[in-house]
Short mmCIF file of C-alpha atoms in Angstrom, two decimals:
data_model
loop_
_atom_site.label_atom_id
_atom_site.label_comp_id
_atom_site.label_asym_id
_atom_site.label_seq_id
_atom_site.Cartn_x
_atom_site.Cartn_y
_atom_site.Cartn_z
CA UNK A 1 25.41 -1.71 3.07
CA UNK A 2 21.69 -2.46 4.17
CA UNK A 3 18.37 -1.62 2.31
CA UNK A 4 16.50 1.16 3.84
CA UNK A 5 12.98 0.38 3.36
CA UNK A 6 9.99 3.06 4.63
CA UNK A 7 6.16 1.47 5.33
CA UNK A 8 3.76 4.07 4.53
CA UNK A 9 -0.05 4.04 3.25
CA UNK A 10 -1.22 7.76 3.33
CA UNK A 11 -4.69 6.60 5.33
CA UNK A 12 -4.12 5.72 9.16
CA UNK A 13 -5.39 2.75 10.43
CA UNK A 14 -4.67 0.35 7.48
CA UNK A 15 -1.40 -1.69 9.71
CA UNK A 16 1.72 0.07 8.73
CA UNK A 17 2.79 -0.31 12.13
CA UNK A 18 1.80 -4.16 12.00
CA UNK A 19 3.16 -4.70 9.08
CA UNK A 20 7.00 -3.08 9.73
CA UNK A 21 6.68 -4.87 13.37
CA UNK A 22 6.61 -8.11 11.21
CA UNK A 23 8.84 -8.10 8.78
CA UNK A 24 11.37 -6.85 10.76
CA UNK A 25 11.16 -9.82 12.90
CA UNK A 26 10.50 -12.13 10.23
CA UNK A 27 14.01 -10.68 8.81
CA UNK A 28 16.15 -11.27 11.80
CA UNK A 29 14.75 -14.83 12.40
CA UNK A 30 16.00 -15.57 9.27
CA UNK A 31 19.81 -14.24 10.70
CA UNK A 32 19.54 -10.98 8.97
CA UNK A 33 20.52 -7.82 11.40
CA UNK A 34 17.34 -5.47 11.28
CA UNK A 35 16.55 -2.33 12.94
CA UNK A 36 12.81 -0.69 12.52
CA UNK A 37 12.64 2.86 13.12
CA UNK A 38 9.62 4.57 14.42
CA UNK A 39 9.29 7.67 12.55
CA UNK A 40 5.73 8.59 14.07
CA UNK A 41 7.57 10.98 16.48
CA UNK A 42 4.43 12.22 19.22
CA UNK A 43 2.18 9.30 18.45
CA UNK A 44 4.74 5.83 18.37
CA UNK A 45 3.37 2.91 18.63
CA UNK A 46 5.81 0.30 16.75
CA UNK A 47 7.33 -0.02 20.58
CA UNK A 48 3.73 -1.40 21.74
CA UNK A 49 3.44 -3.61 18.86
CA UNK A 50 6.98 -5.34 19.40
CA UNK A 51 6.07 -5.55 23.04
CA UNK A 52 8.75 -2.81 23.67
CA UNK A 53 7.64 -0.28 25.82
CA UNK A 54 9.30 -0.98 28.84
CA UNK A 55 12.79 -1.17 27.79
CA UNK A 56 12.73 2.26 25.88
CA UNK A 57 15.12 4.81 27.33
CA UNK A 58 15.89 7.24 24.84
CA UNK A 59 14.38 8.15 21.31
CA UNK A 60 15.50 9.45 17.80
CA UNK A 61 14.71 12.92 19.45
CA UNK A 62 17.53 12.62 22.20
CA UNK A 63 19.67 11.38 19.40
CA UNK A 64 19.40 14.21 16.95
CA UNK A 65 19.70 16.25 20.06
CA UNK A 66 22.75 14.77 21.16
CA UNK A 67 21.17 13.41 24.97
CA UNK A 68 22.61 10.02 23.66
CA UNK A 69 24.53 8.01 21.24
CA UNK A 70 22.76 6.09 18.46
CA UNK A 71 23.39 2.82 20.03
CA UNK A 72 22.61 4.41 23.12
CA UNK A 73 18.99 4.46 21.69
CA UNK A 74 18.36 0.91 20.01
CA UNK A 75 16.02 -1.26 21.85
CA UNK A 76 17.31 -4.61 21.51
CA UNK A 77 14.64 -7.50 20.88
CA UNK A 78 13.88 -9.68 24.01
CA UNK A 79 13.06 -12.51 21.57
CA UNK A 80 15.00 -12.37 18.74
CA UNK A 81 18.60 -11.96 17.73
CA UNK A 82 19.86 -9.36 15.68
CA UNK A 83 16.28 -6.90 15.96
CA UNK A 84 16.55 -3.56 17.31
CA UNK A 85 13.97 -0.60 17.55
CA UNK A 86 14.62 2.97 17.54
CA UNK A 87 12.34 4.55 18.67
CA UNK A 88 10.16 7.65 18.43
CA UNK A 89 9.62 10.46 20.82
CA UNK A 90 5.91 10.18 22.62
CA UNK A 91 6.17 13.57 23.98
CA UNK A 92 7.75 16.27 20.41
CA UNK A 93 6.41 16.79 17.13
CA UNK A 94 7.17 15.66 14.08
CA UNK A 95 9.52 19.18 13.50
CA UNK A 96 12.26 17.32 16.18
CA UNK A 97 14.24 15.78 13.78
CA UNK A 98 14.95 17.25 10.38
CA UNK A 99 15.65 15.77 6.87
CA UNK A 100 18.94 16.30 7.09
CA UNK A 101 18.73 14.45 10.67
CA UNK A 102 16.69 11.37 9.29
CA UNK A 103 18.89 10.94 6.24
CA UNK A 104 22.57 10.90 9.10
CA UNK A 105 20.23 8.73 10.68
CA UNK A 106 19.45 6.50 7.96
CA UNK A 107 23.22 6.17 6.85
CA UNK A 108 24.84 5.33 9.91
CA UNK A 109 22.31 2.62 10.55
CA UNK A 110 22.41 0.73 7.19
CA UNK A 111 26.39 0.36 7.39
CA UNK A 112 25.51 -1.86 10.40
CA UNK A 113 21.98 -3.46 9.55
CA UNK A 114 20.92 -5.17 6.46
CA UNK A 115 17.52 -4.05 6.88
CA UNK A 116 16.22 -0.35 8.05
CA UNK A 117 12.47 -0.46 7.99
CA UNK A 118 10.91 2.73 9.16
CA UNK A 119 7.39 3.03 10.09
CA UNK A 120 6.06 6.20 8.49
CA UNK A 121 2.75 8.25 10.14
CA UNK A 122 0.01 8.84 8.46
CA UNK A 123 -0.65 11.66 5.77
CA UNK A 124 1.29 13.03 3.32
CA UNK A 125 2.81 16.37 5.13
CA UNK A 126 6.53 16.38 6.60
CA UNK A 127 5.96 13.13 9.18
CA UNK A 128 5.61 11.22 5.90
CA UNK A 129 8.13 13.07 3.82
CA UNK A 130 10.89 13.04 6.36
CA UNK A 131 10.25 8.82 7.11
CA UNK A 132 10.61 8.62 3.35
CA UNK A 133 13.21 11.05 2.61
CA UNK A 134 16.58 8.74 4.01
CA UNK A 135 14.76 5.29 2.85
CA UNK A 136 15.76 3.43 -1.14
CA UNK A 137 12.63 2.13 -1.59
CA UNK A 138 8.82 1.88 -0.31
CA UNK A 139 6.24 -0.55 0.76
CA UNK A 140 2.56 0.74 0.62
CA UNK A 141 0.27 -1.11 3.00
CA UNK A 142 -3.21 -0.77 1.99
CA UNK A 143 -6.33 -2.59 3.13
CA UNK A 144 -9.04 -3.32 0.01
CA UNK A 145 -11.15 -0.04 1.15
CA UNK A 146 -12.04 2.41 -1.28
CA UNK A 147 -10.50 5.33 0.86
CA UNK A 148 -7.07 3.31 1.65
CA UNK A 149 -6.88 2.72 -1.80
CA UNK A 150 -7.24 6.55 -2.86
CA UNK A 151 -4.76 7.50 -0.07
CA UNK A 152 -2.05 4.32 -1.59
CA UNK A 153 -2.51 5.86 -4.91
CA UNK A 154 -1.53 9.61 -4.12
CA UNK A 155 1.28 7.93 -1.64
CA UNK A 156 2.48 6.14 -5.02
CA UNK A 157 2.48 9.26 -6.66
CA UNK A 158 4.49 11.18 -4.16
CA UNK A 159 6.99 8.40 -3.58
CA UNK A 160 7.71 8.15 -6.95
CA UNK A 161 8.19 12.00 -7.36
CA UNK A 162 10.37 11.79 -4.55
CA UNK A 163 13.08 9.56 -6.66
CA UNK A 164 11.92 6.29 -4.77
CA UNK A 165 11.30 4.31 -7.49
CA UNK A 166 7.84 2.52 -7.69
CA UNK A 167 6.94 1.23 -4.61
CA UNK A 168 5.44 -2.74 -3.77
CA UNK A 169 2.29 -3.39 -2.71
CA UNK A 170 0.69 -4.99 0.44
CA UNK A 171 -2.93 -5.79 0.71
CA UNK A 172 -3.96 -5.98 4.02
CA UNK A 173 -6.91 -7.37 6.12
CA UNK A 174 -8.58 -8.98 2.98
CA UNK A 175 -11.28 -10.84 3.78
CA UNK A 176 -12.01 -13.89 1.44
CA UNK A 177 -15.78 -14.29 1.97
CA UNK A 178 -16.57 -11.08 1.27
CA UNK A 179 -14.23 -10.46 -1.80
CA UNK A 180 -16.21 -13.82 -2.64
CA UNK A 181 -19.89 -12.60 -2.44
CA UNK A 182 -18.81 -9.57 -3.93
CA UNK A 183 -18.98 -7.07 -1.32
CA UNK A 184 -14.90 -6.32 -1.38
CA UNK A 185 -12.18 -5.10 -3.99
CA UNK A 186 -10.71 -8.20 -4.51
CA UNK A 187 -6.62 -8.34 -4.95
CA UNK A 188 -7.12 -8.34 -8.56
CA UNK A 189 -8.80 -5.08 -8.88
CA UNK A 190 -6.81 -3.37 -6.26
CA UNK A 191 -3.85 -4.11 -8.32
CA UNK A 192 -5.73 -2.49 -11.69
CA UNK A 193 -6.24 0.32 -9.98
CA UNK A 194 -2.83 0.89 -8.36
CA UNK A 195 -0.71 -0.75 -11.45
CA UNK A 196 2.34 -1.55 -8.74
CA UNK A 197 3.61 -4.96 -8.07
CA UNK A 198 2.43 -6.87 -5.56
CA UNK A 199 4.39 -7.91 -2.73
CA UNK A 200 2.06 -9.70 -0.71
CA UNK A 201 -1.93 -10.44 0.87
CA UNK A 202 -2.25 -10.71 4.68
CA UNK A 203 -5.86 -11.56 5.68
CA UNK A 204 -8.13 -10.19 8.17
CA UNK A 205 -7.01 -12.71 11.13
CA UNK A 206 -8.44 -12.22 14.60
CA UNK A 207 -4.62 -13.59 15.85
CA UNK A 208 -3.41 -10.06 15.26
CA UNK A 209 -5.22 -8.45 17.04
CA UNK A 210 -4.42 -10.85 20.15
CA UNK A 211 -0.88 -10.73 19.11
CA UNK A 212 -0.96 -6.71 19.51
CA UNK A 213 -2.77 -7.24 22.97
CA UNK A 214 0.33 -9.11 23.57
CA UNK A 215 2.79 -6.85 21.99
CA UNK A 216 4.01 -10.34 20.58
CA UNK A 217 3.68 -9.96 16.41
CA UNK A 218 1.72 -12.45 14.92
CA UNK A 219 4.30 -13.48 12.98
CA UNK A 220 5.97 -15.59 15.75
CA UNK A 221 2.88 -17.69 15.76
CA UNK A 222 2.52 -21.35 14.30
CA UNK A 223 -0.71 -21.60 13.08
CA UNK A 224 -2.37 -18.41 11.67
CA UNK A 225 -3.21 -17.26 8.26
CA UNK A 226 -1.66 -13.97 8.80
CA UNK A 227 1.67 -15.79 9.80
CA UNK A 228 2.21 -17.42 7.18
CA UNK A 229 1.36 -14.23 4.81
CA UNK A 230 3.91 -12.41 6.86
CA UNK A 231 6.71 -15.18 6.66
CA UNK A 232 5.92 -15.08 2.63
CA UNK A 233 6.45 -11.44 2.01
CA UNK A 234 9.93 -11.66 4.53
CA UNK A 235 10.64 -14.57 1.71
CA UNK A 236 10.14 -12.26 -1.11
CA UNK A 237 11.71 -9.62 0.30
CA UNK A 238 15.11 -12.02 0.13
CA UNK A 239 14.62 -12.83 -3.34
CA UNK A 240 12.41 -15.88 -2.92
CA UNK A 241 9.92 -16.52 -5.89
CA UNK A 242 7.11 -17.38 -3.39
CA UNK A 243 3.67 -17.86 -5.46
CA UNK A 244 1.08 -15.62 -4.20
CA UNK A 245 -1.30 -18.26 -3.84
CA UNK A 246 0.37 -20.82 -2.20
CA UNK A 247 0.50 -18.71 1.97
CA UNK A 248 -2.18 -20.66 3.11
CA UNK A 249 -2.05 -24.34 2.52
CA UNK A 250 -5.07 -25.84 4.26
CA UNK A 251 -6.29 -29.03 3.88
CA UNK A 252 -9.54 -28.24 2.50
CA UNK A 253 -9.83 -26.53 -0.33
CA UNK A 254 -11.70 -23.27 1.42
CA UNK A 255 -9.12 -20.75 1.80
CA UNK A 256 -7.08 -21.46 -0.81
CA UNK A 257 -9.46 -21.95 -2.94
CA UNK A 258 -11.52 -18.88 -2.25
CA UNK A 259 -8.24 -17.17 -3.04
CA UNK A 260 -7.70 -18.34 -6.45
CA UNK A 261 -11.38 -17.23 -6.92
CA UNK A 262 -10.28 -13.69 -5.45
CA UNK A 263 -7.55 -13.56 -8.16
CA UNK A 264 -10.34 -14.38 -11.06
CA UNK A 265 -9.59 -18.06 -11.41
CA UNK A 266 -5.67 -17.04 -11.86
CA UNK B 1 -18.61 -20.72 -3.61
CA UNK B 2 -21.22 -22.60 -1.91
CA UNK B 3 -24.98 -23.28 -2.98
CA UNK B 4 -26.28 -20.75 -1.13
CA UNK B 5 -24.03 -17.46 -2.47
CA UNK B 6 -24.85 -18.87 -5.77
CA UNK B 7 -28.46 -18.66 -5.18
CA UNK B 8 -28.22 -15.27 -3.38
CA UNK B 9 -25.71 -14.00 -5.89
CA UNK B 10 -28.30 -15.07 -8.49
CA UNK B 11 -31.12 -13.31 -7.41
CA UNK B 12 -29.60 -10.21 -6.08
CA UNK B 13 -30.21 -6.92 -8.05
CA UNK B 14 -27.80 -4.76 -9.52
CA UNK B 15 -24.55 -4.56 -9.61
CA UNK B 16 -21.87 -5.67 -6.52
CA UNK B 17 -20.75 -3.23 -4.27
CA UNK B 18 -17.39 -4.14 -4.89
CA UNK B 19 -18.23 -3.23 -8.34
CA UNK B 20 -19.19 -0.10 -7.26
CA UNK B 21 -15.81 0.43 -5.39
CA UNK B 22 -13.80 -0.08 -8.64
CA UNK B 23 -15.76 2.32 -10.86
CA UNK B 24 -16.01 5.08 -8.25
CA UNK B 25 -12.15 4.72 -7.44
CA UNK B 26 -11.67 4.65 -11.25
CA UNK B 27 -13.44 8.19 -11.33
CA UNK B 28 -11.50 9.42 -8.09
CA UNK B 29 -8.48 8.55 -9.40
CA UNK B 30 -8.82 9.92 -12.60
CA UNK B 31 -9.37 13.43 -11.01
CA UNK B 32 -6.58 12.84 -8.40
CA UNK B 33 -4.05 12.02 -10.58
CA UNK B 34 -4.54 14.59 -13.51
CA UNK B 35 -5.16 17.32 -10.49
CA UNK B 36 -8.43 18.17 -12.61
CA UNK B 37 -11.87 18.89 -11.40
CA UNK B 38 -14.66 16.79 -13.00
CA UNK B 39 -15.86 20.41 -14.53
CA UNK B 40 -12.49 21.03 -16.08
CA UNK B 41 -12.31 17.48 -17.16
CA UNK B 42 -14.99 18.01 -18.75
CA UNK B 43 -14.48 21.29 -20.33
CA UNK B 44 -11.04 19.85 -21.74
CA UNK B 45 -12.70 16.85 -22.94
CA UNK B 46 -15.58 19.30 -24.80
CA UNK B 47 -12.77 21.89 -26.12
CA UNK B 48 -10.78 18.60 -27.60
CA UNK B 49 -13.54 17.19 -29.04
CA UNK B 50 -14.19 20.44 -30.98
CA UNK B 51 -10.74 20.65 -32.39
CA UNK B 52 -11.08 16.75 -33.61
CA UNK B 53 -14.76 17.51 -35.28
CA UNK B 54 -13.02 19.04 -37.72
CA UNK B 55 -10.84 16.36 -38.87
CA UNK B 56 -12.46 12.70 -38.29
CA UNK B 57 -16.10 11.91 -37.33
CA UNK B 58 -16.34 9.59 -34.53
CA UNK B 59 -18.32 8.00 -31.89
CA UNK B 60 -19.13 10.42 -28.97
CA UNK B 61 -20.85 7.40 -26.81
CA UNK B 62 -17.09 5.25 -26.72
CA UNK B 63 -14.93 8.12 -26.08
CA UNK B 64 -12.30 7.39 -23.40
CA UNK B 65 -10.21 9.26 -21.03
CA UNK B 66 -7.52 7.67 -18.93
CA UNK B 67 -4.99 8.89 -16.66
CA UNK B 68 -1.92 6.87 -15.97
CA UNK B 69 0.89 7.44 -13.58
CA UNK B 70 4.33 6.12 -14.65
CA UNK B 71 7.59 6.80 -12.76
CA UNK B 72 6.37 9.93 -11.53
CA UNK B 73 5.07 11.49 -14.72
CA UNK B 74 1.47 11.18 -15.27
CA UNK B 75 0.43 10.62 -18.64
CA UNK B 76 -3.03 11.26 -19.94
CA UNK B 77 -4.36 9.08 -22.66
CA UNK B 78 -7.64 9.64 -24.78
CA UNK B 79 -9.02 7.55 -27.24
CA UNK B 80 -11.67 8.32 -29.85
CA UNK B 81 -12.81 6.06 -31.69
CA UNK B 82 -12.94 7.38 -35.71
CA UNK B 83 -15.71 6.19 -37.78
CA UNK B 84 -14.41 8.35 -40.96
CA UNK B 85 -14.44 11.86 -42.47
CA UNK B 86 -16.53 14.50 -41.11
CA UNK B 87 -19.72 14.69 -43.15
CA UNK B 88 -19.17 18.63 -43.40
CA UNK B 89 -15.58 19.60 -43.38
CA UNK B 90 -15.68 23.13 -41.97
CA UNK B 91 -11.59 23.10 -42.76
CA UNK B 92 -12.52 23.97 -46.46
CA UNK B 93 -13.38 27.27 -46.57
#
């Protein structure tokens, strides 16, 4: 039986979508079978991000409607083995599939994947409720802003009043030199404010934002900072004790050792 | 941190506007969480306080309010810090 994880944040804009493309194929390169759902039905996007969009046919819609079979539906990877996407309808509203619908989803698919990692939309109405509803656990994506942070807390709140459990914690799109000078929430106090463990840091890295233009995940690249953060957090998610500090070995002492500043000399 | 950010960081007034951040997401999240206006914070705070005025004497300036959120309960925790008896105790009447 797989895990079904859901990526959420409350705010938009803070890289759920980013984050879920990934780890999901951070997961299957290392041999697990992983399927990421789009649950952002009228607004998907996790299709663009894997570099997708041309190979979708049908959508969780047609599958709660019965157009097509659930297999019918997957998107297979074109670059790695064992990834799949189902995705979301561009054209419906969030009312097209129901609880009940996402949770029959949700079981069939984790008796054949180890990993189900749904991409929740935004807010905190039904688009959220029904991504979380079918999922065992969540992963809050936040970036070090004062709003994403207010939105990660209520989404806390509400995923632990839904029976999730307490949820881990990403930070994304830190930026070093500013949490440095001062002039960001460093990790540090994010995590005193939110009081959930930490799962990983991804830094603000310009590669992402090639890698989107791409629709090939950052992840897959050699040499970038947010790479490496990504590969980290897929190691964690196994089980691996990877230290926090150690994602970005550089030769110099500047990243890394900005970092242990933005931890407080941890 | 290099020579420079030390120099600036020196000489820059007040307080960091990360510091900022923190303290007014501190604030938010106090009212968020415990689903309480500031003016019905404070109106609990003030009707508490009365009740304890009665009992202990204590330092008005380092009273504390804190909401936590724990499994999904929220708990709220206030701590007043008692300097001794109440000079007048208005319980003995």
């Amino acid at each position: 039986m797989g895990e079904v994880y859901v990526i959420t944040s409350g705010k938009g804009g803070v890289g759920k979508t980013t984050v879920t493309a990934n780890l999901g194929i951070g997961l299957a390169l290392r041999g697990s079978r992983v399927v990421t759902i789009d649950a952002d039905i009228g607004l998907r996007n996790l299709d663009v991000v894997l570099g997708l969009e041309n190979r979708v046919v049908f959508n969780i819609v047609d599958v709660v409607e019965g157009n097509c079979r659930l297999e019918q539906a997957l998107v297979r990877d074109k670059r790695v083995e064992n990834l799949f996407l189902l995705p979301a309808a561009q054209t419906r509203t969030k009312e097209a599939v129901s609880p009940e619908q996402m949770i029959e989803v949700c079981s069939k698919l984790r008796e054949v994947f180890d990993y189900v990692l749904i991409d929740s939309p935004a807010g905190i109405e039904a688009g959220f409720r029904n991504a979380a509803i079918g999922a065992d656990k969540g992963i809050v994506v936040t970036t070090p802003e004062v709003s994403a942070v207010r939105d990660a807390d209520r989404i806390i709140g509400l995923l632990e009043a839904m029976g999730k459990g307490t949820p881990q914690l990403i930070i994304n799109r830190l930026r070093a030199d500013m949490v440095e000078r001062g002039d960001m929430l460093g990790v540090r106090d994010v995590l005193d404010i939110l009081a959930i463990p930490l799962l990983g840091i991804v830094p603000e890295d310009e590669e992402v934002i090639v890698a989107t233009n791409k629709g090939e995940p950052v992840i897959l690249r050699e040499n970038s900072e947010a790479s490496k953060a990504f590969k980290n957090i897929v190691a964690r998610l196994e089980g691996e004790d990877i230290p926090l500090l150690e994602f970005s070995p550089k030769k110099d002492a500047g990243f890394l050792g900005k970092l242990f500043k933005l931890f407080g000399g941890r | 941190m290099n020579l420079f950010s030390l120099f600036r960081n020196f000489f820059r007034k007040g307080e960091r506007s990360s510091q900022i951040a923190k303290s007014r997401l501190e604030i938010m999240l106090k009212h968020d969480r415990a689903e309480l206006t500031r003016s019905e914070m404070m109106e609990m705070m003030d009707r508490i306080l009365m009740v304890l005025r009665d009992y202990v004497s204590y330092d008005r300036n380092r009273v504390e309010m804190k909401v936590k959120r724990e499994k999904g309960e929220t708990f709220l925790f206030i701590s007043v810090p008692v300097i001794g008896k109440p000079s007048s105790r208005s319980l003995e009447r």
